Amino acid sequence: MSYSYPILTYTIFIPLLGAIVLLFLDKEKHNIIRWVSTFFAFIAFILTIFILRDFDWTTSQMQFMESHTWIPTIGSNYLLGVDGISVPMLLLTSLLSLISIVISFNITKRVKEYFVFFLLLECGMIGVFAALDFFLFYVFWEIMLVPMYFLIGIWGGPRREYAAIKFFLYTLFGSIFMLVAILVLYFTSEPHTLNMLEMTQIGPSFPHNIQLFTFAFFFIAFAIKVPVWPFHTWLPDAHVEAPTAVSIILAAVLLKMGTYGMLRISWPMLPEGIRFFAIPIAILGVIAIIYGALVSMAQKDLKRLVAYSSVSHMGFCMLSLAAFTSVTAMAGCMFQMVSHGLITGALFLLVGVLYDRAHTREIAAFGGIGKKLPVYTGIMAMFAMASLGLPGMSGFISEYMIFIGSFPSYPVIVGIAILGVVLTAAYILRMVQNIFLGEFDQAKWGHLTEINVREILCVAPLAVLTLAIGIYPKPLSDLMRATLENIVTLMAR
């Protein structure tokens, strides 16, 4: 399918255009700034709906491609395209960006700068999922760093500067590994190319040592983003200190870029690398599952609990990626990426709703607030059940596919990983019990107000999609199937 206009370019740069428009607005006109930001994020979201509508699900070929000469001296082109693994990420990014902007309407500090940075961040995120040139991919990857650093460092919590610097240094450290790997591949290829599609075709012909070296460097770069244990330590600080909307984007989109990079670049491009490192990656995955769940059980801060649960849930992605010969495992990874984005994005949103009213996230400080906030409690309970993998929710489908797909390759490791489901249920149910059940302290929490209409409208799409994927996963599965089958075939070379 092709359009008479470059739809991917529009989708990427409409948020950037919105950021530029904001620069010309009066910084005191807060409502105008908020609605203009919403408008541009909404346009980007609608464009991704068009992409989904006209996407051919039956082929693994790149679609909506755009190619223009960009920097001929280094062989870099402005090359864009999407397939069955990038379209779900585009939709997730545009939807969560729109929701995050609307939930940020309560931001009152330096409003204009906040929304400028947010739209710039959306531009970078969408660009990563559409870029097919290494140089372009790297540029979009780095563009995200700057707005995220300022969003945490200016609008975050008491330790915001420490968290922002830690996030920046960690991610920059990973980017250096990625840059080295790209340069090695560029100078190894003959003729030299930065075209990711061409590199995927010739990658298996690279010498064994080159494949292992570049695979390891790409893995470190992407593992920091996932984050894979032991590269995860930036995540809890960034989540806890970031404002609500930034926590949503961190959990729902930025963490997925690591696994997306593995699926798009290092796995199909360097098949000898994944064959060599598969077992260590599976072990790292199961460590993350168990470690993240155990640390979540020990948390007293609700937001930190959700943050560490992300480490555990993304461990399932690593386990499935290690089972690279199974289309079911690969599909489970993609389902987990989408499901975790919806569920954890919603959990961070709901944690922010409670914090706005109570000004604390300490789990032990609450008790029995289900009597005071029945609607909020119902929504929170639903996403809590989705997070622990209750059948009928997207989380259950994801984990089931991962276990089924990974078991033939790693029966013992999968058996250990299943313990993570039990641990997840333990800390989720403990959290629900401590906050929503028991005696209600009227004197302390009698002033709490129910979740409002704006907040419900923000969380409603996430609830609908969580249930829809859990009850009827076939459309998402069909969307990705041809691409995932092709990736598994490429890895078998």
Short mmCIF file of C-alpha atoms in Angstrom, two decimals:
data_model
loop_
_atom_site.label_atom_id
_atom_site.label_comp_id
_atom_site.label_asym_id
_atom_site.label_seq_id
_atom_site.Cartn_x
_atom_site.Cartn_y
_atom_site.Cartn_z
CA MET A 1 0.00 0.00 0.00
CA SER A 2 1.32 3.43 -0.83
CA TYR A 3 0.00 6.92 -0.32
CA SER A 4 0.37 10.00 -2.45
CA TYR A 5 2.03 11.54 0.57
CA PRO A 6 4.83 10.22 2.83
CA ILE A 7 2.68 8.99 5.70
CA LEU A 8 5.59 7.75 7.83
CA THR A 9 7.39 11.07 7.55
CA TYR A 10 4.21 12.86 8.54
CA THR A 11 3.70 10.53 11.50
CA ILE A 12 7.25 11.11 12.74
CA PHE A 13 7.45 14.85 12.26
CA ILE A 14 3.89 16.03 13.07
CA PRO A 15 4.83 15.99 16.81
CA LEU A 16 8.01 17.94 15.98
CA LEU A 17 5.91 20.47 14.07
CA GLY A 18 3.70 20.71 17.16
CA ALA A 19 6.76 21.41 19.31
CA ILE A 20 7.83 24.19 16.93
CA VAL A 21 4.34 25.73 17.00
CA LEU A 22 4.43 25.72 20.80
CA LEU A 23 7.63 27.75 20.73
CA PHE A 24 5.69 30.66 19.20
CA LEU A 25 2.87 30.58 21.75
CA ASP A 26 2.63 32.77 24.83
CA LYS A 27 4.07 30.74 27.72
CA GLU A 28 1.31 32.02 30.02
CA LYS A 29 -1.49 30.56 27.84
CA HIS A 30 -1.38 27.18 29.52
CA ASN A 31 -4.67 25.82 28.23
CA ILE A 32 -3.87 26.72 24.63
CA ILE A 33 -0.47 25.02 24.98
CA ARG A 34 -2.09 21.88 26.38
CA TRP A 35 -4.73 21.63 23.67
CA VAL A 36 -2.31 22.40 20.83
CA SER A 37 -0.06 19.61 22.10
CA THR A 38 -3.04 17.26 22.27
CA PHE A 39 -4.04 18.19 18.74
CA PHE A 40 -0.67 17.32 17.21
CA ALA A 41 -0.38 14.09 19.23
CA PHE A 42 -3.90 13.18 18.10
CA ILE A 43 -3.00 13.75 14.43
CA ALA A 44 0.01 11.44 14.82
CA PHE A 45 -2.25 8.82 16.42
CA ILE A 46 -4.78 9.03 13.58
CA LEU A 47 -2.00 8.57 11.02
CA THR A 48 -0.92 5.35 12.75
CA ILE A 49 -4.53 4.16 12.56
CA PHE A 50 -4.40 4.76 8.79
CA ILE A 51 -1.16 2.77 8.62
CA LEU A 52 -2.80 -0.13 10.46
CA ARG A 53 -5.91 0.04 8.28
CA ASP A 54 -3.97 -0.16 5.03
CA PHE A 55 -1.21 -2.49 6.17
CA ASP A 56 -1.04 -5.79 4.25
CA TRP A 57 -0.96 -8.45 6.99
CA THR A 58 -0.18 -11.31 4.60
CA THR A 59 3.38 -10.31 3.72
CA SER A 60 6.64 -9.82 5.61
CA GLN A 61 7.80 -7.16 3.15
CA MET A 62 8.43 -3.62 4.32
CA GLN A 63 5.53 -1.32 3.51
CA PHE A 64 4.94 2.44 3.17
CA MET A 65 8.63 2.71 2.29
CA GLU A 66 10.30 6.05 1.72
CA SER A 67 13.84 6.37 0.41
CA HIS A 68 15.84 9.50 -0.27
CA THR A 69 19.54 10.18 -0.48
CA TRP A 70 20.56 11.92 2.72
CA ILE A 71 24.34 11.95 3.37
CA PRO A 72 25.92 10.34 0.27
CA THR A 73 29.49 10.68 1.56
CA ILE A 74 28.83 8.08 4.24
CA GLY A 75 26.20 6.14 2.30
CA SER A 76 23.35 7.12 4.60
CA ASN A 77 19.82 7.42 3.25
CA TYR A 78 16.56 8.69 4.65
CA LEU A 79 15.02 5.20 4.58
CA LEU A 80 11.74 4.43 6.32
CA GLY A 81 9.39 1.45 6.31
CA VAL A 82 7.25 -0.69 8.59
CA ASP A 83 6.41 -4.38 8.92
CA GLY A 84 4.47 -6.57 11.32
CA ILE A 85 6.66 -5.83 14.33
CA SER A 86 6.92 -2.08 13.88
CA VAL A 87 3.24 -1.31 13.22
CA PRO A 88 2.12 -2.45 16.74
CA MET A 89 4.92 -0.36 18.24
CA LEU A 90 3.89 2.70 16.22
CA LEU A 91 0.32 2.35 17.45
CA LEU A 92 1.40 1.82 21.04
CA THR A 93 3.70 4.85 20.90
CA SER A 94 1.18 7.23 19.38
CA LEU A 95 -1.63 6.09 21.70
CA LEU A 96 0.46 6.28 24.89
CA SER A 97 1.92 9.64 23.84
CA LEU A 98 -1.58 11.06 23.36
CA ILE A 99 -2.73 9.67 26.71
CA SER A 100 0.39 10.95 28.46
CA ILE A 101 -0.12 14.44 27.10
CA VAL A 102 -3.75 14.52 28.26
CA ILE A 103 -2.83 13.18 31.71
CA SER A 104 -0.21 15.94 31.92
CA PHE A 105 -2.83 18.70 31.94
CA ASN A 106 -2.18 19.13 35.67
CA ILE A 107 1.42 20.20 35.01
CA THR A 108 1.71 23.85 36.09
CA LYS A 109 5.48 24.33 36.17
CA ARG A 110 7.08 25.60 32.95
CA VAL A 111 4.16 24.25 30.95
CA LYS A 112 5.37 25.32 27.54
CA GLU A 113 8.78 23.70 27.90
CA TYR A 114 7.24 20.51 29.27
CA PHE A 115 5.02 19.93 26.23
CA VAL A 116 7.76 20.95 23.78
CA PHE A 117 10.02 18.27 25.24
CA PHE A 118 7.20 15.73 25.24
CA LEU A 119 6.41 16.22 21.56
CA LEU A 120 10.11 16.07 20.69
CA LEU A 121 10.29 12.79 22.61
CA GLU A 122 7.37 11.39 20.61
CA CYS A 123 9.09 12.35 17.36
CA GLY A 124 12.20 10.40 18.37
CA MET A 125 10.25 7.35 19.53
CA ILE A 126 8.20 7.02 16.35
CA GLY A 127 11.32 7.57 14.28
CA VAL A 128 13.10 4.64 15.92
CA PHE A 129 10.28 2.26 14.96
CA ALA A 130 10.22 3.43 11.33
CA ALA A 131 13.93 3.92 10.52
CA LEU A 132 15.65 1.36 8.27
CA ASP A 133 19.00 3.11 7.95
CA PHE A 134 21.51 2.62 10.75
CA PHE A 135 22.54 6.27 10.87
CA LEU A 136 18.92 7.45 10.89
CA PHE A 137 18.04 4.87 13.54
CA TYR A 138 20.91 6.06 15.72
CA VAL A 139 19.91 9.71 15.32
CA PHE A 140 16.33 9.02 16.45
CA TRP A 141 17.64 6.81 19.27
CA GLU A 142 19.79 9.67 20.56
CA ILE A 143 17.12 12.34 20.02
CA MET A 144 15.02 10.69 22.73
CA LEU A 145 17.76 11.09 25.32
CA VAL A 146 17.63 14.88 25.53
CA PRO A 147 13.90 15.45 26.19
CA MET A 148 13.74 12.49 28.55
CA TYR A 149 16.69 13.87 30.53
CA PHE A 150 15.00 17.25 30.96
CA LEU A 151 11.53 15.80 31.63
CA ILE A 152 12.91 13.80 34.55
CA GLY A 153 15.45 16.41 35.66
CA ILE A 154 13.06 19.41 35.74
CA TRP A 155 9.59 17.98 36.44
CA GLY A 156 10.58 14.94 38.52
CA GLY A 157 10.60 14.23 42.25
CA PRO A 158 13.05 15.24 44.99
CA ARG A 159 15.93 13.18 43.57
CA ARG A 160 15.16 14.09 39.98
CA GLU A 161 18.61 15.37 39.04
CA TYR A 162 20.32 12.22 40.25
CA ALA A 163 17.79 10.02 38.41
CA ALA A 164 18.05 12.06 35.20
CA ILE A 165 21.84 11.95 35.12
CA LYS A 166 21.86 8.24 35.91
CA PHE A 167 19.38 7.55 33.10
CA PHE A 168 21.36 9.72 30.67
CA LEU A 169 24.74 8.17 31.44
CA TYR A 170 23.43 4.61 31.34
CA THR A 171 21.69 5.10 28.01
CA LEU A 172 24.61 7.02 26.52
CA PHE A 173 26.93 4.23 27.63
CA GLY A 174 24.75 1.74 25.74
CA SER A 175 24.62 4.00 22.69
CA ILE A 176 28.41 3.95 22.45
CA PHE A 177 28.35 0.17 22.22
CA MET A 178 25.73 0.43 19.49
CA LEU A 179 27.78 2.98 17.56
CA VAL A 180 30.88 0.77 17.67
CA ALA A 181 28.87 -2.23 16.42
CA ILE A 182 27.38 -0.16 13.58
CA LEU A 183 30.83 1.06 12.52
CA VAL A 184 32.24 -2.47 12.55
CA LEU A 185 29.38 -3.73 10.36
CA TYR A 186 29.71 -0.73 8.06
CA PHE A 187 33.43 -1.27 7.42
CA THR A 188 33.01 -5.05 7.17
CA SER A 189 30.30 -4.88 4.53
CA GLU A 190 31.39 -4.62 0.92
CA PRO A 191 30.28 -2.28 -0.55
CA HIS A 192 29.93 -0.29 2.65
CA THR A 193 26.28 0.22 3.59
CA LEU A 194 24.12 1.52 6.42
CA ASN A 195 20.96 0.05 4.92
CA MET A 196 19.51 -2.26 7.58
CA LEU A 197 17.64 -4.38 5.01
CA GLU A 198 20.79 -4.96 2.96
CA MET A 199 22.76 -5.64 6.12
CA THR A 200 20.20 -8.26 7.16
CA GLN A 201 20.76 -10.07 3.87
CA ILE A 202 24.56 -10.05 4.00
CA GLY A 203 25.00 -10.28 7.79
CA PRO A 204 25.32 -14.10 7.95
CA SER A 205 28.26 -13.93 5.52
CA PHE A 206 30.33 -11.92 8.02
CA PRO A 207 33.17 -13.81 9.77
CA HIS A 208 32.18 -15.73 12.90
CA ASN A 209 34.16 -13.50 15.26
CA ILE A 210 32.72 -10.32 13.75
CA GLN A 211 29.21 -11.65 14.27
CA LEU A 212 29.87 -12.54 17.90
CA PHE A 213 31.60 -9.24 18.63
CA THR A 214 28.94 -7.02 17.08
CA PHE A 215 26.12 -9.14 18.52
CA ALA A 216 27.56 -8.70 22.02
CA PHE A 217 27.90 -4.94 21.57
CA PHE A 218 24.37 -4.58 20.20
CA PHE A 219 23.11 -6.74 23.06
CA ILE A 220 24.64 -4.49 25.72
CA ALA A 221 23.15 -1.42 24.03
CA PHE A 222 19.67 -2.92 23.84
CA ALA A 223 19.86 -4.75 27.19
CA ILE A 224 20.34 -1.45 29.02
CA LYS A 225 17.16 -0.16 27.43
CA VAL A 226 15.05 -3.29 28.17
CA PRO A 227 16.48 -3.32 30.97
CA VAL A 228 18.05 -6.75 31.42
CA TRP A 229 19.51 -7.70 34.78
CA PRO A 230 22.18 -6.52 35.77
CA PHE A 231 21.78 -3.41 33.56
CA HIS A 232 18.51 -2.41 35.26
CA THR A 233 19.62 -0.14 38.10
CA TRP A 234 18.75 3.09 36.30
CA LEU A 235 15.11 2.04 35.92
CA PRO A 236 13.69 2.26 39.49
CA ASP A 237 15.25 5.68 40.09
CA ALA A 238 14.04 7.03 36.76
CA HIS A 239 10.52 5.68 37.30
CA VAL A 240 10.17 6.87 40.87
CA GLU A 241 11.46 10.38 40.22
CA ALA A 242 9.80 10.94 36.83
CA PRO A 243 6.42 12.68 36.58
CA THR A 244 3.48 10.36 35.92
CA ALA A 245 3.33 10.81 32.15
CA VAL A 246 7.05 10.21 31.75
CA SER A 247 6.82 7.04 33.83
CA ILE A 248 4.06 5.87 31.48
CA ILE A 249 6.22 6.48 28.41
CA LEU A 250 9.27 4.91 30.04
CA ALA A 251 7.40 1.71 30.83
CA ALA A 252 5.17 1.52 27.79
CA VAL A 253 7.51 2.56 24.99
CA LEU A 254 11.15 3.15 25.90
CA LEU A 255 11.69 -0.28 27.44
CA LYS A 256 10.30 -1.85 24.28
CA MET A 257 12.95 -0.24 22.13
CA GLY A 258 15.54 -2.63 23.52
CA THR A 259 13.60 -5.75 22.57
CA TYR A 260 12.56 -4.14 19.28
CA GLY A 261 16.22 -3.49 18.45
CA MET A 262 17.03 -7.12 19.12
CA LEU A 263 14.21 -8.33 16.86
CA ARG A 264 14.92 -5.79 14.13
CA ILE A 265 18.73 -5.80 14.11
CA SER A 266 20.90 -8.22 16.03
CA TRP A 267 18.76 -11.39 15.95
CA PRO A 268 18.06 -11.68 12.17
CA MET A 269 21.24 -9.85 11.10
CA LEU A 270 23.74 -11.87 13.16
CA PRO A 271 22.33 -15.41 13.45
CA GLU A 272 25.61 -16.93 14.67
CA GLY A 273 25.52 -14.48 17.55
CA ILE A 274 22.11 -15.55 18.81
CA ARG A 275 23.01 -19.22 18.40
CA PHE A 276 26.17 -18.68 20.48
CA PHE A 277 24.62 -16.51 23.22
CA ALA A 278 21.13 -18.06 23.41
CA ILE A 279 21.58 -19.96 26.68
CA PRO A 280 23.21 -17.04 28.58
CA ILE A 281 20.38 -14.79 27.37
CA ALA A 282 17.77 -17.29 28.61
CA ILE A 283 19.52 -17.40 31.99
CA LEU A 284 19.60 -13.60 32.20
CA GLY A 285 15.89 -13.63 31.38
CA VAL A 286 14.95 -16.02 34.17
CA ILE A 287 17.17 -14.15 36.66
CA ALA A 288 15.30 -10.95 35.77
CA ILE A 289 11.94 -12.69 36.21
CA ILE A 290 12.71 -14.04 39.67
CA TYR A 291 14.86 -11.15 40.88
CA GLY A 292 12.36 -8.50 39.74
CA ALA A 293 9.48 -10.32 41.42
CA LEU A 294 11.36 -10.84 44.71
CA VAL A 295 12.47 -7.21 44.87
CA SER A 296 8.92 -6.09 44.08
CA MET A 297 7.70 -8.04 47.11
CA ALA A 298 10.05 -6.05 49.33
CA GLN A 299 8.99 -2.60 48.09
CA LYS A 300 7.17 -0.13 50.31
CA ASP A 301 6.72 2.48 47.57
CA LEU A 302 3.89 1.66 45.14
CA LYS A 303 5.63 3.22 42.15
CA ARG A 304 8.88 1.42 42.88
CA LEU A 305 6.92 -1.85 43.11
CA VAL A 306 5.52 -1.32 39.61
CA ALA A 307 8.99 -0.34 38.36
CA TYR A 308 10.62 -3.54 39.60
CA SER A 309 7.70 -5.56 38.24
CA SER A 310 8.74 -4.21 34.82
CA VAL A 311 12.17 -5.79 35.27
CA SER A 312 10.43 -9.10 35.96
CA HIS A 313 7.96 -8.84 33.09
CA MET A 314 10.58 -7.85 30.55
CA GLY A 315 12.56 -10.92 31.65
CA PHE A 316 9.84 -12.96 29.96
CA CYS A 317 10.70 -11.18 26.70
CA MET A 318 14.35 -12.16 27.06
CA LEU A 319 13.42 -15.78 27.73
CA SER A 320 11.29 -15.91 24.59
CA LEU A 321 13.93 -14.16 22.48
CA ALA A 322 16.43 -16.82 23.55
CA ALA A 323 14.10 -19.46 22.07
CA PHE A 324 14.77 -18.02 18.63
CA THR A 325 13.70 -21.07 16.64
CA SER A 326 10.07 -20.80 17.73
CA VAL A 327 7.60 -18.49 16.01
CA THR A 328 5.31 -18.94 19.03
CA ALA A 329 8.05 -17.70 21.39
CA MET A 330 8.76 -14.72 19.14
CA ALA A 331 5.03 -13.94 19.00
CA GLY A 332 4.92 -14.27 22.80
CA CYS A 333 7.68 -11.67 23.04
CA MET A 334 5.76 -9.23 20.84
CA PHE A 335 2.54 -9.88 22.78
CA GLN A 336 4.40 -9.24 26.02
CA MET A 337 5.83 -5.98 24.65
CA VAL A 338 2.35 -4.73 23.72
CA SER A 339 0.66 -6.13 26.83
CA HIS A 340 3.26 -4.76 29.23
CA GLY A 341 3.01 -1.38 27.54
CA LEU A 342 -0.75 -1.27 28.08
CA ILE A 343 -0.85 -2.71 31.60
CA THR A 344 2.17 -1.05 33.16
CA GLY A 345 1.38 2.22 31.42
CA ALA A 346 -2.05 2.09 33.06
CA LEU A 347 -0.60 1.13 36.46
CA PHE A 348 1.77 4.10 36.44
CA LEU A 349 -1.12 6.34 35.41
CA LEU A 350 -3.22 5.06 38.30
CA VAL A 351 -0.36 5.39 40.77
CA GLY A 352 -0.06 9.01 39.66
CA VAL A 353 -3.81 9.54 40.18
CA LEU A 354 -3.53 8.31 43.79
CA TYR A 355 -0.35 10.30 44.45
CA ASP A 356 -1.96 13.51 43.18
CA ARG A 357 -4.61 13.16 45.90
CA ALA A 358 -2.71 11.52 48.77
CA HIS A 359 0.79 12.97 48.15
CA THR A 360 2.31 9.68 49.20
CA ARG A 361 2.94 6.32 47.52
CA GLU A 362 3.78 4.41 50.68
CA ILE A 363 1.76 1.19 50.55
CA ALA A 364 1.54 0.82 54.33
CA ALA A 365 0.07 4.31 54.67
CA PHE A 366 -3.18 3.23 53.02
CA GLY A 367 -5.84 0.70 53.90
CA GLY A 368 -9.47 0.21 53.02
CA ILE A 369 -9.61 3.00 50.44
CA GLY A 370 -11.73 0.75 48.24
CA LYS A 371 -14.69 1.94 50.34
CA LYS A 372 -13.90 5.57 49.60
CA LEU A 373 -12.81 5.21 45.94
CA PRO A 374 -14.82 2.31 44.44
CA VAL A 375 -14.37 3.30 40.79
CA TYR A 376 -10.64 3.88 41.14
CA THR A 377 -10.32 0.63 43.06
CA GLY A 378 -12.17 -1.31 40.40
CA ILE A 379 -9.95 -0.01 37.62
CA MET A 380 -6.77 -0.53 39.63
CA ALA A 381 -7.84 -4.07 40.57
CA MET A 382 -8.46 -4.88 36.93
CA PHE A 383 -4.97 -3.85 35.85
CA ALA A 384 -3.46 -5.55 38.90
CA MET A 385 -5.12 -8.80 37.83
CA ALA A 386 -3.92 -8.23 34.27
CA SER A 387 -0.37 -7.75 35.54
CA LEU A 388 -0.39 -11.06 37.39
CA GLY A 389 -1.61 -12.83 34.26
CA LEU A 390 -5.28 -13.54 34.92
CA PRO A 391 -6.91 -15.44 32.01
CA GLY A 392 -8.95 -13.13 29.81
CA MET A 393 -6.33 -10.40 30.03
CA SER A 394 -3.49 -9.71 27.61
CA GLY A 395 -0.83 -10.64 30.19
CA PHE A 396 -2.06 -14.22 30.33
CA ILE A 397 -1.88 -14.69 26.56
CA SER A 398 1.64 -13.26 26.47
CA GLU A 399 3.07 -15.44 29.21
CA TYR A 400 1.27 -18.56 27.96
CA MET A 401 2.74 -18.13 24.47
CA ILE A 402 6.21 -17.53 25.91
CA PHE A 403 6.06 -20.66 28.06
CA ILE A 404 4.70 -22.82 25.22
CA GLY A 405 7.22 -21.48 22.71
CA SER A 406 10.26 -21.59 25.00
CA PHE A 407 9.66 -24.91 26.75
CA PRO A 408 11.03 -27.19 23.99
CA SER A 409 14.34 -25.25 24.04
CA TYR A 410 14.70 -24.65 27.79
CA PRO A 411 12.43 -26.94 29.85
CA VAL A 412 14.32 -26.42 33.12
CA ILE A 413 14.65 -22.65 32.73
CA VAL A 414 10.98 -22.32 31.80
CA GLY A 415 10.08 -24.39 34.87
CA ILE A 416 11.99 -21.91 37.06
CA ALA A 417 10.46 -18.96 35.20
CA ILE A 418 6.95 -20.18 36.03
CA LEU A 419 7.78 -19.50 39.68
CA GLY A 420 7.84 -15.85 38.65
CA VAL A 421 4.10 -16.03 37.96
CA VAL A 422 3.49 -17.23 41.53
CA LEU A 423 5.72 -14.51 42.98
CA THR A 424 3.97 -11.89 40.84
CA ALA A 425 0.59 -13.00 42.17
CA ALA A 426 1.96 -12.76 45.72
CA TYR A 427 3.20 -9.16 45.54
CA ILE A 428 0.24 -7.95 43.46
CA LEU A 429 -2.35 -9.44 45.84
CA ARG A 430 -0.43 -8.13 48.85
CA MET A 431 -0.48 -4.67 47.33
CA VAL A 432 -4.23 -4.85 46.63
CA GLN A 433 -4.92 -6.10 50.14
CA ASN A 434 -2.83 -3.43 51.89
CA ILE A 435 -4.17 -0.48 49.90
CA PHE A 436 -7.78 -1.27 49.11
CA LEU A 437 -8.99 -3.75 51.72
CA GLY A 438 -9.15 -3.64 55.51
CA GLU A 439 -10.14 -0.77 57.79
CA PHE A 440 -10.53 2.67 56.25
CA ASP A 441 -8.97 5.61 58.09
CA GLN A 442 -11.64 8.30 57.66
CA ALA A 443 -9.65 10.95 59.49
CA LYS A 444 -6.59 10.45 57.33
CA TRP A 445 -8.08 9.69 53.90
CA GLY A 446 -11.58 11.08 54.10
CA HIS A 447 -10.59 13.94 51.78
CA LEU A 448 -9.64 11.67 48.87
CA THR A 449 -11.65 12.28 45.72
CA GLU A 450 -12.68 9.73 43.12
CA ILE A 451 -10.89 9.35 39.78
CA ASN A 452 -12.20 12.07 37.46
CA VAL A 453 -13.59 11.92 33.93
CA ARG A 454 -10.34 13.02 32.25
CA GLU A 455 -8.41 10.33 34.03
CA ILE A 456 -11.00 7.68 33.20
CA LEU A 457 -10.92 8.69 29.53
CA CYS A 458 -7.14 8.29 29.56
CA VAL A 459 -7.15 4.84 31.11
CA ALA A 460 -10.22 3.52 29.25
CA PRO A 461 -8.45 2.75 25.91
CA LEU A 462 -5.80 0.80 27.78
CA ALA A 463 -8.47 -1.21 29.59
CA VAL A 464 -10.34 -1.96 26.36
CA LEU A 465 -7.19 -3.10 24.55
CA THR A 466 -6.02 -5.20 27.53
CA LEU A 467 -9.33 -7.05 27.52
CA ALA A 468 -9.61 -7.23 23.72
CA ILE A 469 -6.18 -8.81 23.29
CA GLY A 470 -6.81 -11.16 26.18
CA ILE A 471 -10.18 -12.35 24.89
CA TYR A 472 -9.49 -12.33 21.14
CA PRO A 473 -5.73 -12.19 20.35
CA LYS A 474 -6.07 -13.33 16.73
CA PRO A 475 -5.94 -9.87 15.06
CA LEU A 476 -2.67 -8.97 16.77
CA SER A 477 -1.29 -12.43 16.06
CA ASP A 478 -2.23 -12.18 12.37
CA LEU A 479 -0.69 -8.73 12.12
CA MET A 480 2.72 -10.02 13.24
CA ARG A 481 2.76 -13.60 11.96
CA ALA A 482 4.27 -13.16 8.49
CA THR A 483 7.05 -10.91 9.78
CA LEU A 484 7.91 -13.18 12.71
CA GLU A 485 8.00 -16.26 10.47
CA ASN A 486 10.41 -14.41 8.21
CA ILE A 487 12.63 -13.40 11.16
CA VAL A 488 12.77 -17.01 12.40
CA THR A 489 13.72 -18.10 8.88
CA LEU A 490 16.47 -15.46 8.74
CA MET A 491 17.88 -16.66 12.07
CA ALA A 492 18.02 -20.23 10.78
CA ARG A 493 20.50 -19.35 8.01
#
